[in-house]
PDB file of C-alpha atoms in Angstrom:
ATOM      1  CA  UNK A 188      -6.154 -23.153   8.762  1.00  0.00           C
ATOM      2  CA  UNK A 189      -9.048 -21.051   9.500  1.00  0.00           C
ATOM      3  CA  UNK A 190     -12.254 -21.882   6.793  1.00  0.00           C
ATOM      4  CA  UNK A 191     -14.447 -18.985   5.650  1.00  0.00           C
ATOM      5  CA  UNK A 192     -17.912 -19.726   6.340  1.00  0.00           C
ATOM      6  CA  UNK A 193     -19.604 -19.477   2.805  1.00  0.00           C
ATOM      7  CA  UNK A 194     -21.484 -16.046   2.341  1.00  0.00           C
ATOM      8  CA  UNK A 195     -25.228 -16.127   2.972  1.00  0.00           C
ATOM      9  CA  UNK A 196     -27.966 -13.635   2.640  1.00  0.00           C
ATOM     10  CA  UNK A 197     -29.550 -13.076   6.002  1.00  0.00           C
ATOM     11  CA  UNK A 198     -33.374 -11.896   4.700  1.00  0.00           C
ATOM     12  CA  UNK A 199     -33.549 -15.541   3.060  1.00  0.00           C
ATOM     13  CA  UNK A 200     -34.556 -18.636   5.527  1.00  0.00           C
ATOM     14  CA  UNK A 201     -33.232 -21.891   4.927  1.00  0.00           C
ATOM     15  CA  UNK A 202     -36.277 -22.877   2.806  1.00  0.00           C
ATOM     16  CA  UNK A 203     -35.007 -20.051   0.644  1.00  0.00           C
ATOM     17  CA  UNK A 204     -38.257 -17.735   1.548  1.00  0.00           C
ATOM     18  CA  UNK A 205     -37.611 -14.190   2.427  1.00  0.00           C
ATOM     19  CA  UNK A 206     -37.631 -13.148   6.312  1.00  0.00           C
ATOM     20  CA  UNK A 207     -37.039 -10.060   8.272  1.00  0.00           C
ATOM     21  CA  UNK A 208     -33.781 -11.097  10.194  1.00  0.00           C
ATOM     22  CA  UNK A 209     -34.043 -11.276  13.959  1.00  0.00           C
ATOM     23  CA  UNK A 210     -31.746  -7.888  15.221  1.00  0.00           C
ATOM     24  CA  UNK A 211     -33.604  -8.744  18.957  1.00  0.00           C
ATOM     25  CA  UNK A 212     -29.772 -10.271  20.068  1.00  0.00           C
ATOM     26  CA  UNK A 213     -27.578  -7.876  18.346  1.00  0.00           C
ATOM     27  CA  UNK A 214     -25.780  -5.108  20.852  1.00  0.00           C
ATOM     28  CA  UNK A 215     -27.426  -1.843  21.017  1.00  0.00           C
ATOM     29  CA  UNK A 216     -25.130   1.020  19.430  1.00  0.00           C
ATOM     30  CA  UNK A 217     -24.553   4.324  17.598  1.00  0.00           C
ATOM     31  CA  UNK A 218     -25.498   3.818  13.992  1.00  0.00           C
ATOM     32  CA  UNK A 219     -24.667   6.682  11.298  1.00  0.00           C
ATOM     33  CA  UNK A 220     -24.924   6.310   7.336  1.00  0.00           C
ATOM     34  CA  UNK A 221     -23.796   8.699   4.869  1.00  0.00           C
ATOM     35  CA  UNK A 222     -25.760   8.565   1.537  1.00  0.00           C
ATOM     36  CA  UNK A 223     -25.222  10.585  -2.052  1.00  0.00           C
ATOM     37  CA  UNK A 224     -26.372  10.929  -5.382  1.00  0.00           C
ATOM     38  CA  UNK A 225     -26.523  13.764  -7.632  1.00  0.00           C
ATOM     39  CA  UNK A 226     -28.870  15.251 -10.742  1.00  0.00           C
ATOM     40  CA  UNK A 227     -27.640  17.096 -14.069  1.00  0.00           C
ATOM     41  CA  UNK A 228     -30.186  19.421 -15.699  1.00  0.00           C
ATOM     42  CA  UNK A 229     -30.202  21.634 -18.157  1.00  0.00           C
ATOM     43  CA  UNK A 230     -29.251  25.615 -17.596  1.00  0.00           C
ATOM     44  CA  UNK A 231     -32.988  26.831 -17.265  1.00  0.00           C
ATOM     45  CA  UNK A 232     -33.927  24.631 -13.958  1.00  0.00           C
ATOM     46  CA  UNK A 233     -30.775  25.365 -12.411  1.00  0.00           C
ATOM     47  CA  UNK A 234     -30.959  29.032 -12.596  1.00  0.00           C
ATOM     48  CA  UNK A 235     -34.976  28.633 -11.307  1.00  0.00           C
ATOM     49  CA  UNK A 236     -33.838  26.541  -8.334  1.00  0.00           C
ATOM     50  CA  UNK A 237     -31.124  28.947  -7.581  1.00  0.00           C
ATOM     51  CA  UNK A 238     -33.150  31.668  -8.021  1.00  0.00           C
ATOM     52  CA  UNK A 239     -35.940  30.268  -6.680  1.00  0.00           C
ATOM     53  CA  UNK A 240     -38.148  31.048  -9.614  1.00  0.00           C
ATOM     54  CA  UNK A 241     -39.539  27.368 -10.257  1.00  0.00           C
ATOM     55  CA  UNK A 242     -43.562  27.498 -10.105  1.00  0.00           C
ATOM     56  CA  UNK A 243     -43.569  24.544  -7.805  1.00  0.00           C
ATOM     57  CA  UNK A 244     -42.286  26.477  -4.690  1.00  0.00           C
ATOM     58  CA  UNK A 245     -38.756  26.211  -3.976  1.00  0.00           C
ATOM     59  CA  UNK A 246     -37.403  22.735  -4.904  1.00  0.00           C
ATOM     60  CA  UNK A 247     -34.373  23.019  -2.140  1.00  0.00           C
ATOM     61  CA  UNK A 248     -36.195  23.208   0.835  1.00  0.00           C
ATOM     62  CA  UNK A 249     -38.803  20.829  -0.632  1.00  0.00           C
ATOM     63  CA  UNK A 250     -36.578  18.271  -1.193  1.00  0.00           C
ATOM     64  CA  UNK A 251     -34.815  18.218   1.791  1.00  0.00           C
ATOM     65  CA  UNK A 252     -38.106  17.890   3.421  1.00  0.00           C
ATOM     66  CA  UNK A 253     -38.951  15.052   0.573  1.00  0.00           C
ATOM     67  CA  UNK A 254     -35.995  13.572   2.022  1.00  0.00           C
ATOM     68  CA  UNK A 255     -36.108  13.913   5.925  1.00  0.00           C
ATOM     69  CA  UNK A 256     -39.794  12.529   5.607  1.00  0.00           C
ATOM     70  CA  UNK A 257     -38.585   9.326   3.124  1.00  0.00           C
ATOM     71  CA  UNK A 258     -35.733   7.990   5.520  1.00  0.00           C
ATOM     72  CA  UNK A 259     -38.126   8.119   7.947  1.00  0.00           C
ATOM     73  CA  UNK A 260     -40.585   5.718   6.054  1.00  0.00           C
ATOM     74  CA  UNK A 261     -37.978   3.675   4.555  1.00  0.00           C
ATOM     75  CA  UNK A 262     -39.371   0.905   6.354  1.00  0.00           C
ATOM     76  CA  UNK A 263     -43.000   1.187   4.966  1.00  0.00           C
ATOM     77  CA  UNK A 264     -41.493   1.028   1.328  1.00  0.00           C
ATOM     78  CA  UNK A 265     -38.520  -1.505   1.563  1.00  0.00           C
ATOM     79  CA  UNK A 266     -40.188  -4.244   3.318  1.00  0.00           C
ATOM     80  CA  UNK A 267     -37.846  -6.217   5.061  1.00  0.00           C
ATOM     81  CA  UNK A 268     -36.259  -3.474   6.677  1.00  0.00           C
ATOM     82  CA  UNK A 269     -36.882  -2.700  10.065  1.00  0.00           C
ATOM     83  CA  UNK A 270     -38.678   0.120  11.710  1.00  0.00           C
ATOM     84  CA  UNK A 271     -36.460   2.449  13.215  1.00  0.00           C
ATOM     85  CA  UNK A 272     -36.584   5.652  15.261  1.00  0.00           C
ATOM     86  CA  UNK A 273     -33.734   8.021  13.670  1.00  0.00           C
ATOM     87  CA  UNK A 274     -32.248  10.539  15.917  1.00  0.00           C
ATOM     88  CA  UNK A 275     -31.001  12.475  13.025  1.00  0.00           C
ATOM     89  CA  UNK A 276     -31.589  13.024   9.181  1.00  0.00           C
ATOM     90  CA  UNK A 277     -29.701  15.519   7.411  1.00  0.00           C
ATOM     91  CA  UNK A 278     -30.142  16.743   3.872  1.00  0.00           C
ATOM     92  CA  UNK A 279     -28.106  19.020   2.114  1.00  0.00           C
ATOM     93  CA  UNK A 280     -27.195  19.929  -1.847  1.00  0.00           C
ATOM     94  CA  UNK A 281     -24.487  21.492  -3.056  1.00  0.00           C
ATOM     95  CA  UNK A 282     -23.602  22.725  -6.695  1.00  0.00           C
ATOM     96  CA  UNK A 283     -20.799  20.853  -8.145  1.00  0.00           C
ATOM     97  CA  UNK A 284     -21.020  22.464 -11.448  1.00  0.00           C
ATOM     98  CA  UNK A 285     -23.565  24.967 -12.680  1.00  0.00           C
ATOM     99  CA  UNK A 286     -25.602  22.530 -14.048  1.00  0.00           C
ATOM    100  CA  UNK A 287     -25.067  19.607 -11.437  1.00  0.00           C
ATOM    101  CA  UNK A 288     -26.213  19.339  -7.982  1.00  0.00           C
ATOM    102  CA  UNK A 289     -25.264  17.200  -5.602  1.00  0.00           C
ATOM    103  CA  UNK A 290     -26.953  15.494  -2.404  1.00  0.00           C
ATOM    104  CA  UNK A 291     -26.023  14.140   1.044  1.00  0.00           C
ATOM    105  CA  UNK A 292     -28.256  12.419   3.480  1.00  0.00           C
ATOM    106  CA  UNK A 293     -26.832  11.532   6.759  1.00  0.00           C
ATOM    107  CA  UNK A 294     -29.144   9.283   9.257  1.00  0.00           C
ATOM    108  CA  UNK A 295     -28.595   8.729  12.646  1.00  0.00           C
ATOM    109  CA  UNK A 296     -29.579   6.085  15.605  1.00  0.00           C
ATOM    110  CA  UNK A 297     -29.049   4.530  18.554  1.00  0.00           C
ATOM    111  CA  UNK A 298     -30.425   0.544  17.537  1.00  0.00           C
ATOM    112  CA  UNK A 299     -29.404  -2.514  17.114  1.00  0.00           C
ATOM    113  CA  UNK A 300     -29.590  -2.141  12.923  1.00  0.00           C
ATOM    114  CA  UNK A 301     -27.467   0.275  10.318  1.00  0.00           C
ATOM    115  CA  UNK A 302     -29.460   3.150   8.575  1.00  0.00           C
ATOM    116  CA  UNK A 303     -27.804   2.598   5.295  1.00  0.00           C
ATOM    117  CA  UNK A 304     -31.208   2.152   3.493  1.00  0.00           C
ATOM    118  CA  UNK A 305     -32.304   5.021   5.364  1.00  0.00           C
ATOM    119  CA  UNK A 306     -30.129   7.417   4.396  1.00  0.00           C
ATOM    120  CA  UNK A 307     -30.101   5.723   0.845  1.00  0.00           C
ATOM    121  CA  UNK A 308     -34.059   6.621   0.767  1.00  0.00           C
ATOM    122  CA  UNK A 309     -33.249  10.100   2.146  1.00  0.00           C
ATOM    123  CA  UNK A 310     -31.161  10.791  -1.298  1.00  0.00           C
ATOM    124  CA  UNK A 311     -33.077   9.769  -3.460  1.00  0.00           C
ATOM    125  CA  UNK A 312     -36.503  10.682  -2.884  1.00  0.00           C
ATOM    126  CA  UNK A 313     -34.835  14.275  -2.393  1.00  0.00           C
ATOM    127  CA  UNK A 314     -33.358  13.874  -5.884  1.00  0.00           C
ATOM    128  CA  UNK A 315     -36.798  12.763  -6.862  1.00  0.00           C
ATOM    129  CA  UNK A 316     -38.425  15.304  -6.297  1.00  0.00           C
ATOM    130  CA  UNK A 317     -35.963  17.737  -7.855  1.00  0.00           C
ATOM    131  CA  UNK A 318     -37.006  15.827 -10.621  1.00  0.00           C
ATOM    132  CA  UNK A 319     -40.598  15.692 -10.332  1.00  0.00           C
ATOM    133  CA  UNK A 320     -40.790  19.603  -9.618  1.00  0.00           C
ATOM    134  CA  UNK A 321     -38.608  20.738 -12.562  1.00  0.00           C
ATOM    135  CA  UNK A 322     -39.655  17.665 -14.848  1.00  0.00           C
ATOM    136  CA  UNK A 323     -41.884  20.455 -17.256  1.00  0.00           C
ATOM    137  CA  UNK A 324     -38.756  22.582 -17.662  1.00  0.00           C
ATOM    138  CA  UNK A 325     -36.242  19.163 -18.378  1.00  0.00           C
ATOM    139  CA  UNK A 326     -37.484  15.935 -19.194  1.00  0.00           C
ATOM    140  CA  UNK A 327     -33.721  15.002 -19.820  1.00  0.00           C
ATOM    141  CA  UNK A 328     -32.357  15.675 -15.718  1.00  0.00           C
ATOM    142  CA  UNK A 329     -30.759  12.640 -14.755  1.00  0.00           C
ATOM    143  CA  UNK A 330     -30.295  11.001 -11.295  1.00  0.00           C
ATOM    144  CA  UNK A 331     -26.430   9.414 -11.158  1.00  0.00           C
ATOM    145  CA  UNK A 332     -23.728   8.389  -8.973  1.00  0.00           C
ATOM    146  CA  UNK A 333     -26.209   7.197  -6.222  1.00  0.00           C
ATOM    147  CA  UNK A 334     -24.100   5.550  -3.482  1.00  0.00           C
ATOM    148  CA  UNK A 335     -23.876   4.279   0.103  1.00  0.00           C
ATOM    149  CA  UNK A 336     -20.301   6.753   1.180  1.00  0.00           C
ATOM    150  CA  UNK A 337     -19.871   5.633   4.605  1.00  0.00           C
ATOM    151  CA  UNK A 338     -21.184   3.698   7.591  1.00  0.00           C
ATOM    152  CA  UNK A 339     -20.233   2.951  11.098  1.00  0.00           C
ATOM    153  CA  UNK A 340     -21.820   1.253  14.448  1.00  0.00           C
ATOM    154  CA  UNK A 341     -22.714  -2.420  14.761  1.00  0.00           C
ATOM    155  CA  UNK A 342     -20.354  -5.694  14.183  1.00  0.00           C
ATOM    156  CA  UNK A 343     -19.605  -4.758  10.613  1.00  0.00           C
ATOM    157  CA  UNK A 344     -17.457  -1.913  12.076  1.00  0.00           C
ATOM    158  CA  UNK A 345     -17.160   1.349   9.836  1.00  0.00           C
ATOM    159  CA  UNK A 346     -17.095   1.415   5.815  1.00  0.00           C
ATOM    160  CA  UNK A 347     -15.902   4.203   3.762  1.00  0.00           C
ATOM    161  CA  UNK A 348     -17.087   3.554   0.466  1.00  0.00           C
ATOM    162  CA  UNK A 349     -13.673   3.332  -2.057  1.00  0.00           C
ATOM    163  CA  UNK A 350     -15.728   3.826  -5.016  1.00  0.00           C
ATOM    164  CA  UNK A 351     -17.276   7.093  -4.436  1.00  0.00           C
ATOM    165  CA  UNK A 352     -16.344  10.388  -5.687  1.00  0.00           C
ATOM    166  CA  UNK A 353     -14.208  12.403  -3.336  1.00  0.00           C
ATOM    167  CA  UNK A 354     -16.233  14.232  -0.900  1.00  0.00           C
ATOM    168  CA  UNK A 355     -17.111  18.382  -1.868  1.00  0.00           C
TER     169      UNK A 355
END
């Protein structure tokens, strides 16, 4: 009979003090992450992002830069991550209802680490600053259903989340 090692967190040492964990062993391969999260507003802020009337420039193409730039700095805000060198980051929204709008960030590598947190950062500083740059015309917006949808690469294998809302 086969005994399942007990479950430990791998950022904590065994004096129980956080560590970055040592990836310099691991195998080398493709890494992609799938992130998304989405942000209800009210009727005026989604017809001035659709019609691109928001003083504050146009929150799309903002945001996906907000986004882009964030998963690349995850590592200087989350700080036992480690620094990595994406090959992609992709941003894109999509209107689920009139008055909700949806995000996915996809990250890519070639390392010995995922880029879940990555592409986790990527979503929501994008829905962030949807926020921030339409916050005078909604206080009430509110960021939801932010999730980790799929991974693959490394010795964990691939994930598809279960609990996530079916894809648009």
């Amino acid at each position: 009979m086969k005994m399942n090692k007990p479950l430990q967190f791998t950022h904590i040492n065994e004096q129980g003090k956080a560590r970055m964990v040592d990836i310099s062993e691991k195998e080398t391969s493709a890494r992609v992450a799938t992130a998304y999260g989405e942000i209800h507003m009210n009727k005026v802020v989604a017809d001035g992002i659709k019609n691109q009337t928001i003083k504050k420039g146009e929150v799309l193409q903002v945001a996906r830069v907000a986004g882009i730039m964030a998963a690349k700095k995850t590592f200087e805000l989350i700080p036992l991550c480690h620094v990595l060198a994406l090959s992609k980051c992709e941003v894109e929204f999509n209107w689920k209802t009139d008055q909700l709008l949806s995000v996915h960030c996809v990250t890519k590598t070639i390392g010995q680490t995922g880029v879940e947190m990555e592409a986790l950062m990527g979503a929501n500083i994008a829905l962030l600053t949807i926020y921030d740059m339409c916050k005078a015309l909604d206080r009430e917006m509110k960021i939801t259903n932010v999730c980790l949808v799929e991974k693959s690469g490394g010795k964990s294998g691939h994930f598809i989340s279960t609990n996530h809302l079916p894809h648009e």
